PDB file of C-alpha atoms in Angstrom:
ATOM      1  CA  UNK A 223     -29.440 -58.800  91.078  1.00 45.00           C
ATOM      2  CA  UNK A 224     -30.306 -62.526  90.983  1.00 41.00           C
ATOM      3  CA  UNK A 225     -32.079 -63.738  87.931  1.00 40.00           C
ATOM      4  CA  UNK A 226     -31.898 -60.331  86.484  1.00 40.00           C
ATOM      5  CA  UNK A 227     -31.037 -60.310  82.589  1.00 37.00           C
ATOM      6  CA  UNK A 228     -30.801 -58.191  79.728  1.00 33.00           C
ATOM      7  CA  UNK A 229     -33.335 -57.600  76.968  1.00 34.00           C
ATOM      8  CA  UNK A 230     -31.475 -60.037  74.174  1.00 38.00           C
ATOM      9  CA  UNK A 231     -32.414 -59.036  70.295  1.00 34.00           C
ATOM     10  CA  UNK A 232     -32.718 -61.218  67.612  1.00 33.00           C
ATOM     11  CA  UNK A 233     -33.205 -59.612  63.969  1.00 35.00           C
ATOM     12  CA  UNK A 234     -35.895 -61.335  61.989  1.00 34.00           C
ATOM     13  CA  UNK A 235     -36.412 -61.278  58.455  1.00 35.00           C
ATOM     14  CA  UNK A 236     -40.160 -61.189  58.076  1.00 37.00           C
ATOM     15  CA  UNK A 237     -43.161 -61.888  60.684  1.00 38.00           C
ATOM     16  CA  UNK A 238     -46.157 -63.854  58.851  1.00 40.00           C
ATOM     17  CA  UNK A 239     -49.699 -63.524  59.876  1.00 39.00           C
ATOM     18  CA  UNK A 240     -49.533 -66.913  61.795  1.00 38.00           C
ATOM     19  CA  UNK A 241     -46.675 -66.053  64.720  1.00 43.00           C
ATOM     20  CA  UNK A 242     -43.119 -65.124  63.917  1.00 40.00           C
ATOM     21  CA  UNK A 243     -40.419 -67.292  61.915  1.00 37.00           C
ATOM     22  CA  UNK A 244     -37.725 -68.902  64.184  1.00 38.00           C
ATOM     23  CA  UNK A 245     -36.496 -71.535  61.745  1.00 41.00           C
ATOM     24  CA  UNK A 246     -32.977 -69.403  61.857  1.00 40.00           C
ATOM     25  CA  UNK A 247     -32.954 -69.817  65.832  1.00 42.00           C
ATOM     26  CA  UNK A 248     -33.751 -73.101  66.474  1.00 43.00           C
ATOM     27  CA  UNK A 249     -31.006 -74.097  64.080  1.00 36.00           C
ATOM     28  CA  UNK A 250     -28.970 -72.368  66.265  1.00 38.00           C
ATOM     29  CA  UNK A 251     -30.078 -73.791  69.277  1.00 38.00           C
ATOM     30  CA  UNK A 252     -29.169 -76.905  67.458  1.00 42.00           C
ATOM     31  CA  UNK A 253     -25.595 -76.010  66.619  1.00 35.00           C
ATOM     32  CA  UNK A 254     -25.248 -74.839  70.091  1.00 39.00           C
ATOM     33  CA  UNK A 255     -26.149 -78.100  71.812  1.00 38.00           C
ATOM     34  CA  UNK A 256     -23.404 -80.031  69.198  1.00 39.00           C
ATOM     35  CA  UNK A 257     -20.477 -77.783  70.456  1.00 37.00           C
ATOM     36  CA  UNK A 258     -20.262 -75.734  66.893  1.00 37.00           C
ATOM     37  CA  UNK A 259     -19.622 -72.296  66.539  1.00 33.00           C
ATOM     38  CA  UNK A 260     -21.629 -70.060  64.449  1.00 34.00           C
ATOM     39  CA  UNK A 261     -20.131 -68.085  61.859  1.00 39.00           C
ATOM     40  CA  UNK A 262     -20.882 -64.397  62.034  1.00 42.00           C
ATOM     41  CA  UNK A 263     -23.903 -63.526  60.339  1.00 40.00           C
ATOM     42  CA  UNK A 264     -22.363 -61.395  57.064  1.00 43.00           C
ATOM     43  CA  UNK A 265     -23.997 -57.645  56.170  1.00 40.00           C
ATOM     44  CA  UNK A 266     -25.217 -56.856  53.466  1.00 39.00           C
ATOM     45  CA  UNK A 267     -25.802 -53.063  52.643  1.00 40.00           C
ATOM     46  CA  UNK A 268     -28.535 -54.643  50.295  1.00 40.00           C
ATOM     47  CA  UNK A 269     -30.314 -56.768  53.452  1.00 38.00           C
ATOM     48  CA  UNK A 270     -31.925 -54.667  56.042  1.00 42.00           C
ATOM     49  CA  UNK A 271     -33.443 -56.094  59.311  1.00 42.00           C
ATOM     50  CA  UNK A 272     -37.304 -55.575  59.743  1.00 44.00           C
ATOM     51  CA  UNK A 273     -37.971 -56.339  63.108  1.00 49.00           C
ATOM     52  CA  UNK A 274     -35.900 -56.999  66.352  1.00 45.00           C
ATOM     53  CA  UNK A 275     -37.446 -59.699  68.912  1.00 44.00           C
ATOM     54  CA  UNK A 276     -37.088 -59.186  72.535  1.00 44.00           C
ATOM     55  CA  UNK A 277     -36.862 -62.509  74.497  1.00 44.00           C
ATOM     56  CA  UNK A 278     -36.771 -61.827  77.590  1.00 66.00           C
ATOM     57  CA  UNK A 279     -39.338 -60.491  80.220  1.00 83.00           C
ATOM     58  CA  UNK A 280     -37.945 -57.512  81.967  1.00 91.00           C
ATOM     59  CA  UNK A 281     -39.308 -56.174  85.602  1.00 94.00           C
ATOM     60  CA  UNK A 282     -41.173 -53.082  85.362  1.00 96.00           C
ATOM     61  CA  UNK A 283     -41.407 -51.002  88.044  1.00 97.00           C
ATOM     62  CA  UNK A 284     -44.246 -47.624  88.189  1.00 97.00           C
ATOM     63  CA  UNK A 285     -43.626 -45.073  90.684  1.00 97.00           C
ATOM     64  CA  UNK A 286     -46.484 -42.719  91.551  1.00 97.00           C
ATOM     65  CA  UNK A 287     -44.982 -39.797  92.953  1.00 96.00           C
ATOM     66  CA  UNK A 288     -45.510 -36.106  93.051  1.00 96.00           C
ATOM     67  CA  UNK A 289     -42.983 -32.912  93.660  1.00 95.00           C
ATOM     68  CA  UNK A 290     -45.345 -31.595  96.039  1.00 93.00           C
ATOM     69  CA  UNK A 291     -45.425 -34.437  98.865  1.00 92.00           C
ATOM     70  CA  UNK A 292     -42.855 -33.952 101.259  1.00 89.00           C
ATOM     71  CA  UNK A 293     -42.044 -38.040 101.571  1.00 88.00           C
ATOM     72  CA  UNK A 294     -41.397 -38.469  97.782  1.00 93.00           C
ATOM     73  CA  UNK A 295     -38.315 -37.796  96.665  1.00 91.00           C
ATOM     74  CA  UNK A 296     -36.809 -40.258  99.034  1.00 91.00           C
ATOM     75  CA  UNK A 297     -38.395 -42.730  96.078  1.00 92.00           C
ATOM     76  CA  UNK A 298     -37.256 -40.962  93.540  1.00 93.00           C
ATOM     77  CA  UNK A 299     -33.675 -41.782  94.799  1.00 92.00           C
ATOM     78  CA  UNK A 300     -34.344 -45.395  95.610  1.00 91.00           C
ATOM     79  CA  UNK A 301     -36.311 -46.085  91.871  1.00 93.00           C
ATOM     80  CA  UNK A 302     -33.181 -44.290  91.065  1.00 92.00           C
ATOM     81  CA  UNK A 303     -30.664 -46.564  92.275  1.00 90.00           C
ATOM     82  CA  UNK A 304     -32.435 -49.647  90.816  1.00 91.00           C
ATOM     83  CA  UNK A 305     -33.294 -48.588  87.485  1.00 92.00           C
ATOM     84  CA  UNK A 306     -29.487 -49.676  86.161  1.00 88.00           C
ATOM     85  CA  UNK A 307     -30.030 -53.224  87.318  1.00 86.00           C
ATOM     86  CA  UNK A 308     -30.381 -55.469  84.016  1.00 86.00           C
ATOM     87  CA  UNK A 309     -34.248 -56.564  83.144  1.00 90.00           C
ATOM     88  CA  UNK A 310     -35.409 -53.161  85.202  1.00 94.00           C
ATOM     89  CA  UNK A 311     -37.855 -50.681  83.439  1.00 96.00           C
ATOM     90  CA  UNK A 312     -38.364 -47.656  85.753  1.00 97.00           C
ATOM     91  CA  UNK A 313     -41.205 -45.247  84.829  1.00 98.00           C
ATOM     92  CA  UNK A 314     -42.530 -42.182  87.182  1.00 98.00           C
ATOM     93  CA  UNK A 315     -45.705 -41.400  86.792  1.00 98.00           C
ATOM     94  CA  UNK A 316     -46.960 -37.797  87.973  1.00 97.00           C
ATOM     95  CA  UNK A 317     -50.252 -37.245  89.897  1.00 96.00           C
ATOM     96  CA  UNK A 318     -51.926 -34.343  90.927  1.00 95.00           C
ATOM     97  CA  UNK A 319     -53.808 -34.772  94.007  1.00 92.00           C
ATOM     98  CA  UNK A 320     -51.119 -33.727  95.988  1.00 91.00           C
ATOM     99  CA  UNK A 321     -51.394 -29.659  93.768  1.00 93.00           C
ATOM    100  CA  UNK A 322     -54.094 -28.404  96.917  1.00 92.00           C
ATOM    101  CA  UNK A 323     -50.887 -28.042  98.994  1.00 89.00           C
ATOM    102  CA  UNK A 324     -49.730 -25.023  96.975  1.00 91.00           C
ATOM    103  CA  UNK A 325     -47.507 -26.587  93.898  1.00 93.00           C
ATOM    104  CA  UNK A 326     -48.941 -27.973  90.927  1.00 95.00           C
ATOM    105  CA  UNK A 327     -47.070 -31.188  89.350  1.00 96.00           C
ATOM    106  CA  UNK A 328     -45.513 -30.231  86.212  1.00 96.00           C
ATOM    107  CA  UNK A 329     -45.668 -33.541  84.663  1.00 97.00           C
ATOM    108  CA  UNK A 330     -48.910 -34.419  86.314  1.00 97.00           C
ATOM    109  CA  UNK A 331     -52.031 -35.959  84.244  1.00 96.00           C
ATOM    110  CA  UNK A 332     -55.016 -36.400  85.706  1.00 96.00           C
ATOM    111  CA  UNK A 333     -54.840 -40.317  83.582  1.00 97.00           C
ATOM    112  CA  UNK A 334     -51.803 -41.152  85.376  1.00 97.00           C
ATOM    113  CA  UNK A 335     -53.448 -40.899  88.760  1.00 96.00           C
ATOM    114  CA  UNK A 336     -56.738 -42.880  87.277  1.00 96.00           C
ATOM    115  CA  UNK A 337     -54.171 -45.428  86.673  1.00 97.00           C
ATOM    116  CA  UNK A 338     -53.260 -45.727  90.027  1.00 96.00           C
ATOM    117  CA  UNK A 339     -56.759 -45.686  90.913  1.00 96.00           C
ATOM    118  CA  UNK A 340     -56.948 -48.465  88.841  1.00 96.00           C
ATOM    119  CA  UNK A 341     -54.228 -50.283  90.352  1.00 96.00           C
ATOM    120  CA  UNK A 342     -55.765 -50.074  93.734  1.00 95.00           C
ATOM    121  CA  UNK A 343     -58.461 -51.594  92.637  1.00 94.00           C
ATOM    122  CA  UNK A 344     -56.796 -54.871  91.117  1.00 94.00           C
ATOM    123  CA  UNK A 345     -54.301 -55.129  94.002  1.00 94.00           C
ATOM    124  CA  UNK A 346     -57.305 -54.524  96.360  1.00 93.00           C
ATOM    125  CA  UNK A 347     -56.066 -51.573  98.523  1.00 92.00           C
ATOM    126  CA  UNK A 348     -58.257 -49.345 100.496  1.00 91.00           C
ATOM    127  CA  UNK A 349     -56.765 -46.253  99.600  1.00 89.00           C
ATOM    128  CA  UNK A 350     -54.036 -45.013  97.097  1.00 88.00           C
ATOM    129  CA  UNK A 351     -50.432 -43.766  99.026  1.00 88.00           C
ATOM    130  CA  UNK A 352     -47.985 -41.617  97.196  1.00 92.00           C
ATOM    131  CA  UNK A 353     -45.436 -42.141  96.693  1.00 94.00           C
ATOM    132  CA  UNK A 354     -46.177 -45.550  95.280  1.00 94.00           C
ATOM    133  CA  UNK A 355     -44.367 -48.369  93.334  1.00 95.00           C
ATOM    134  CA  UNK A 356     -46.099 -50.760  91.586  1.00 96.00           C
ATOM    135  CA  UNK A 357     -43.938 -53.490  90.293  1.00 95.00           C
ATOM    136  CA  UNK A 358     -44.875 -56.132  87.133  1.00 95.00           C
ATOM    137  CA  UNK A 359     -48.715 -54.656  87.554  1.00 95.00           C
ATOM    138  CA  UNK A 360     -49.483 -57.456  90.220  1.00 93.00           C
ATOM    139  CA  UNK A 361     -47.531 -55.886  94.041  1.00 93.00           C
ATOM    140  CA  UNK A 362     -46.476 -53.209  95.045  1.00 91.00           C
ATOM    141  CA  UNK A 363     -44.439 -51.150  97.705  1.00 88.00           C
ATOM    142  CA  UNK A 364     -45.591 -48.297  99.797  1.00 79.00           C
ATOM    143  CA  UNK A 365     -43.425 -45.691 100.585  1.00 71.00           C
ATOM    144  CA  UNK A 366     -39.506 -45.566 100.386  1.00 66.00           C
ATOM    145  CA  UNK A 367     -38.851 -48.815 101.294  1.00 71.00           C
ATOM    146  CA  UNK A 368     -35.298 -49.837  99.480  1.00 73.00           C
ATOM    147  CA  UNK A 369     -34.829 -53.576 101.131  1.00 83.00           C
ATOM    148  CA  UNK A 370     -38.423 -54.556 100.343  1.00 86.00           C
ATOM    149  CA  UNK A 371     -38.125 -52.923  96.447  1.00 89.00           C
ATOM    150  CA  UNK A 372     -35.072 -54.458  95.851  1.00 88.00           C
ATOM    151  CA  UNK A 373     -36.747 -58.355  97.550  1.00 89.00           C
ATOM    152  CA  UNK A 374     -39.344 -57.471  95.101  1.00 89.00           C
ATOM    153  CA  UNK A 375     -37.431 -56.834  91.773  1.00 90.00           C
ATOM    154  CA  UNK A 376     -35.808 -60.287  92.900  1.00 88.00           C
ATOM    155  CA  UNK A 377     -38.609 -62.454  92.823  1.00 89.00           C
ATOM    156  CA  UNK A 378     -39.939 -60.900  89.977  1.00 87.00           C
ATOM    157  CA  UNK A 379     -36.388 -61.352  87.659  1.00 82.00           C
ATOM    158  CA  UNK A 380     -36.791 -64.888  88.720  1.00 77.00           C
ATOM    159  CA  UNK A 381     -40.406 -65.552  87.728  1.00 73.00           C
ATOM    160  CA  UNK A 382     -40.206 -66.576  83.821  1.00 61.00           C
ATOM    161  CA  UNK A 383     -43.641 -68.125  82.406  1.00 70.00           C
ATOM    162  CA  UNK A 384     -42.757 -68.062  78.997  1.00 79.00           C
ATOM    163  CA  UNK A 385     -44.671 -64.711  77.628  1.00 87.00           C
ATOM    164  CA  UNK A 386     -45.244 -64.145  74.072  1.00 92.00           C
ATOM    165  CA  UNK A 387     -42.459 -62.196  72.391  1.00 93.00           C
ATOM    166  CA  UNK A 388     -42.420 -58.959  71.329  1.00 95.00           C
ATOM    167  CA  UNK A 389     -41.279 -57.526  67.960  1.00 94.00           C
ATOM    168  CA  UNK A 390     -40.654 -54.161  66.561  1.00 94.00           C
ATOM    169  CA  UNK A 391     -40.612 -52.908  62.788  1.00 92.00           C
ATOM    170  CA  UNK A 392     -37.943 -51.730  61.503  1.00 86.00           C
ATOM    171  CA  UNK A 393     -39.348 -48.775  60.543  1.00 85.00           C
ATOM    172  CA  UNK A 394     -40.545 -47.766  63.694  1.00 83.00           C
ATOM    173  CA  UNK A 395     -44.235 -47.469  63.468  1.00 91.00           C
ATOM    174  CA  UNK A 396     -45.615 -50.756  64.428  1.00 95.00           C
ATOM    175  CA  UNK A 397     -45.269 -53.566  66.938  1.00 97.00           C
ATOM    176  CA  UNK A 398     -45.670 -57.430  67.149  1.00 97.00           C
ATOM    177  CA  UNK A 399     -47.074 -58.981  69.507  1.00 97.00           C
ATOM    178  CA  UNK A 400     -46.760 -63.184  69.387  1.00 96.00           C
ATOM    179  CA  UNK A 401     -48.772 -65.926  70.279  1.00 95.00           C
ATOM    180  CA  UNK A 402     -49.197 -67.291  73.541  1.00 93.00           C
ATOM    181  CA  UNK A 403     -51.848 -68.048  76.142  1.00 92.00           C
ATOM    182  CA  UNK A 404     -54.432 -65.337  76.999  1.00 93.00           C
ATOM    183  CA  UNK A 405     -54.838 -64.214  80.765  1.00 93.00           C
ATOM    184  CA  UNK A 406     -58.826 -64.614  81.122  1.00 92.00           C
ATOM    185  CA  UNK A 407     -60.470 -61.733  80.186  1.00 91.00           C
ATOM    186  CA  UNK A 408     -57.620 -61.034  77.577  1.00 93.00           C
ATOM    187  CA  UNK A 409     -55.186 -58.511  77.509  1.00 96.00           C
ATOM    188  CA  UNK A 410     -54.024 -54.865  76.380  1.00 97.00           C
ATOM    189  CA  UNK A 411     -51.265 -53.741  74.513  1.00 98.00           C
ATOM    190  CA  UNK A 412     -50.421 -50.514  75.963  1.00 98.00           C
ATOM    191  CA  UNK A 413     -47.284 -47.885  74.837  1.00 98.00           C
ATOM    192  CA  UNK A 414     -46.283 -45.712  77.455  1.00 98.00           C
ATOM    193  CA  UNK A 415     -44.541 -42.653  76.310  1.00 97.00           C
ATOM    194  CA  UNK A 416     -41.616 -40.938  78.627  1.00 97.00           C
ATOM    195  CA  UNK A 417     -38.816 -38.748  78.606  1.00 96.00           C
ATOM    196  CA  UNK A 418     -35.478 -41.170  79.178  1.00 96.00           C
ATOM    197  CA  UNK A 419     -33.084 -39.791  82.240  1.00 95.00           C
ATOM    198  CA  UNK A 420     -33.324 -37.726  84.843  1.00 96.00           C
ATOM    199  CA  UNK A 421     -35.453 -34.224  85.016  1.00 95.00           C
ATOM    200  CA  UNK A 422     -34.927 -31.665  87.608  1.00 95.00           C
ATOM    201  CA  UNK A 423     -38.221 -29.470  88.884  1.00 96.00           C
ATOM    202  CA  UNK A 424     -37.030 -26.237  91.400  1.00 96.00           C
ATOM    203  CA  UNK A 425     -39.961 -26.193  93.360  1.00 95.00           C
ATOM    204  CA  UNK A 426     -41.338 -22.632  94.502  1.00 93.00           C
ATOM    205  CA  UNK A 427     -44.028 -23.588  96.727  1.00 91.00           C
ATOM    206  CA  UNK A 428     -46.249 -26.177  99.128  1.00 87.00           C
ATOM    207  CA  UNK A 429     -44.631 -28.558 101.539  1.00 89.00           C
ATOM    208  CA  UNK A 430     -41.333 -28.866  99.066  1.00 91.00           C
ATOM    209  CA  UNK A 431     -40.537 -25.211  98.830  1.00 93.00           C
ATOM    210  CA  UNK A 432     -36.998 -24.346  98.066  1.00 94.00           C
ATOM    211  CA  UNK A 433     -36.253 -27.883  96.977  1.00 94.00           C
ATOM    212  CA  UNK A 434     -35.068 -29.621  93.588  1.00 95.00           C
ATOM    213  CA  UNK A 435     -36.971 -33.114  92.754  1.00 94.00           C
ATOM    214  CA  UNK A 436     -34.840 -35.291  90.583  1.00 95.00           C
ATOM    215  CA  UNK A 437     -37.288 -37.428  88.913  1.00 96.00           C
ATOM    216  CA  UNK A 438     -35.805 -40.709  85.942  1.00 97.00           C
ATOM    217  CA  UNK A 439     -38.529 -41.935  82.742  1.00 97.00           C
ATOM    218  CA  UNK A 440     -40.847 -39.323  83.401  1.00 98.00           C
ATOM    219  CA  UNK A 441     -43.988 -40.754  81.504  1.00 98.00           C
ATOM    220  CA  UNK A 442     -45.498 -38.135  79.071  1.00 96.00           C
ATOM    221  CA  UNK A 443     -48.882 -40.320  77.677  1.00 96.00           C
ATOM    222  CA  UNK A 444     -50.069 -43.265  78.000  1.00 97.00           C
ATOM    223  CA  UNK A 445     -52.114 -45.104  75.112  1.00 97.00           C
ATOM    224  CA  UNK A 446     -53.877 -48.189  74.806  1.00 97.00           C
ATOM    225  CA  UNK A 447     -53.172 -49.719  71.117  1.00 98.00           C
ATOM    226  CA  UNK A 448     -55.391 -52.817  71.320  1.00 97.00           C
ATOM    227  CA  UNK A 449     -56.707 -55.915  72.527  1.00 97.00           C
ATOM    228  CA  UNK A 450     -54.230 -59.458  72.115  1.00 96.00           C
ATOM    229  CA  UNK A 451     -56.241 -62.804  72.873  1.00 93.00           C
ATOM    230  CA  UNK A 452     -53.302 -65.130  72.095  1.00 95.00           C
ATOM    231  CA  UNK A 453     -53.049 -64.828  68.454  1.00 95.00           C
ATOM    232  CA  UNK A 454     -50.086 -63.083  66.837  1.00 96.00           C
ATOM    233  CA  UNK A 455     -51.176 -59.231  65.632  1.00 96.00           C
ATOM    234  CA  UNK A 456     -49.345 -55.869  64.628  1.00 97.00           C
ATOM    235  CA  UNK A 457     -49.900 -52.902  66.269  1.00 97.00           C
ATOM    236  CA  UNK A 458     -49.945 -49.274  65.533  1.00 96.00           C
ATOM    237  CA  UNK A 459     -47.281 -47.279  67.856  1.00 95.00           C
ATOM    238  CA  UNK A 460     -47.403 -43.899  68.399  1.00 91.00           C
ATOM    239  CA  UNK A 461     -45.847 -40.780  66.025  1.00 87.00           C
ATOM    240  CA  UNK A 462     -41.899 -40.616  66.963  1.00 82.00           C
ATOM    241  CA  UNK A 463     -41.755 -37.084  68.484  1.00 79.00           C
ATOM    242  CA  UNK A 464     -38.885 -34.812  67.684  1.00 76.00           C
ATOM    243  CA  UNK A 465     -37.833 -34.582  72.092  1.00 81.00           C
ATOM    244  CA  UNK A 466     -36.073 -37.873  72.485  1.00 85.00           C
ATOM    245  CA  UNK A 467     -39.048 -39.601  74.100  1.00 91.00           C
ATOM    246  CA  UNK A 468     -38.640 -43.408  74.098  1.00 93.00           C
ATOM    247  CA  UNK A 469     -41.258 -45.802  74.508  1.00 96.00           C
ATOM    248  CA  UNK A 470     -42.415 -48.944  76.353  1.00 97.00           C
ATOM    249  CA  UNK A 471     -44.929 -51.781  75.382  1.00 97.00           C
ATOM    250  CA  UNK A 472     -46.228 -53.589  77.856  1.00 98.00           C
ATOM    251  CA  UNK A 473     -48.724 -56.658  77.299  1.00 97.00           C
ATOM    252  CA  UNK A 474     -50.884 -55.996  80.571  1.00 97.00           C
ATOM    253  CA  UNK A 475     -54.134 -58.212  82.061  1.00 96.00           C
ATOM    254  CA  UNK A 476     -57.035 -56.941  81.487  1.00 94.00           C
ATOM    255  CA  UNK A 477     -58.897 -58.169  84.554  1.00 94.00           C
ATOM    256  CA  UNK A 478     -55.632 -57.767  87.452  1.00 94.00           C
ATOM    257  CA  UNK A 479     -53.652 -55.363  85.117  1.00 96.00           C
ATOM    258  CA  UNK A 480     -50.627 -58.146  85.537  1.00 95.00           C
ATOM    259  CA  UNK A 481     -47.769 -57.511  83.491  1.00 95.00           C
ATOM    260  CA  UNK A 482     -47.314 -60.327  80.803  1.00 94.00           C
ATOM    261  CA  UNK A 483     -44.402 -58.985  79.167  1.00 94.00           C
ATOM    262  CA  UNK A 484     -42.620 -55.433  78.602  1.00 95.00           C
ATOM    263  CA  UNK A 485     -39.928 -53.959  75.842  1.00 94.00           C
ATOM    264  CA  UNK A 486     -38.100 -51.002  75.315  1.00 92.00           C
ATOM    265  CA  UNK A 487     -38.520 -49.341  71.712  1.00 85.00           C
TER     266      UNK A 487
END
């Protein structure tokens, strides 16, 4: 994938209330551009890290799907196949609109539909399609369309405008956000919880009857955590649960729900 990179981490020793301290990377950007080698940082059982930094802006990608529509699970497969690529955060989102056919979604919520709504209102669609991906907030692709996803991660991997960076405690119950330049209108910090890996649902009845849908990420809540105008600020992440759910920040527009910038917890 072209442009595509991982999510680097840096460990940080302390974030002030002003923006984050990067005295310890720029000096090594410094010994970098003379040729010298760094030593390797040395452990100390008695140092622990507080916070790791994530540099880089994956492409997140929100599939709308649902285990009763008959055209689905061909984009289950093709999110699928692309959620490996480096810089790629694949999350399937539920709806239920599609439970009058006879099956009711089983990780449905009516909120993930009302953002999709939401969606087609930014993006300026007439009508919502399922399935649905919506990539970095700001395009999306109809249907099962592999070529046109994969154009689409491509050009979004290669679009870098210098996001603020994002930074999680140590101990797991808060998140930085850094400074940076506001969208107009501002922006939302917003933790999606989901359930890493694939998920298989036999399916009893409606249009998919007698069928398994594989389905990866399967998001479980979504909550908003607060406003960011530029300035640096800590956040509150949800309670760890006990299932293995992981969770994703993303730093989203307000006004055209764009995608600033996204991490992995």
């Amino acid at each position: 994938m072209s442009g595509g990179t991982l999510l680097s981490v840096v460990k940080l020793s302390a974030m002030n209330q002003r923006g984050w301290i990067l005295g310890a990377a720029a000096v090594a950007v410094g010994l970098m551009a003379a040729g010298a080698t760094l030593p390797p940082e040395p452990r100390s059982a008695a140092v622990q890290p507080v916070a790791r930094l994530v540099r880089t802006t994956p492409v997140v990608l929100e599939l709308f799907t649902a285990q009763g529509c008959a055209g689905c699970a061909e984009a289950d497969r093709m999110v699928e196949e692309v959620a490996d690529a480096p810089g790629v955060i694949v999350l399937t989102y539920g709806v239920d609109y599609w439970d009058y056919l006879g099956w009711a979604d089983t990780f449905a919520r009516p909120e993930f539909a009302a953002r999709q709504h939401a969606y087609r209102q930014a993006l300026r669609l007439r009508s919502v399609s399922t399935p649905q991906v919506v990539i970095d907030g700001h395009r999306q692709v109809s249907g099962a369309r592999s070529p046109e996803l994969q154009t689409a991660i491509d050009e979004e991997s290669d679009r870098r405008d210098f996001p603020p960076e994002i930074e999680f405690r140590a101990a797991g119950d808060r998140v930085g956000i850094g400074s940076g330049r506001p969208p107009e209108g501002g922006a939302e910090v917003v933790a999606v919880t989901y359930t890493p890996g694939l998920q298989s649902v036999q399916i009893d009845r409606g249009d998919n009857r007698g069928q398994t849908v594989r389905q990866l990420n399967v998001v479980r809540d979504v909550t908003r955590l607060g406003s960011w105008t530029g300035r640096s600020a800590l956040f509150d992440l949800p309670p760890e649960s006990d299932d293995g759910d992981a969770v994703v920040i993303l730093l989203q527009a307000r006004a055209d729900h764009r995608i600033l910038t996204a991490a992995r917890r």
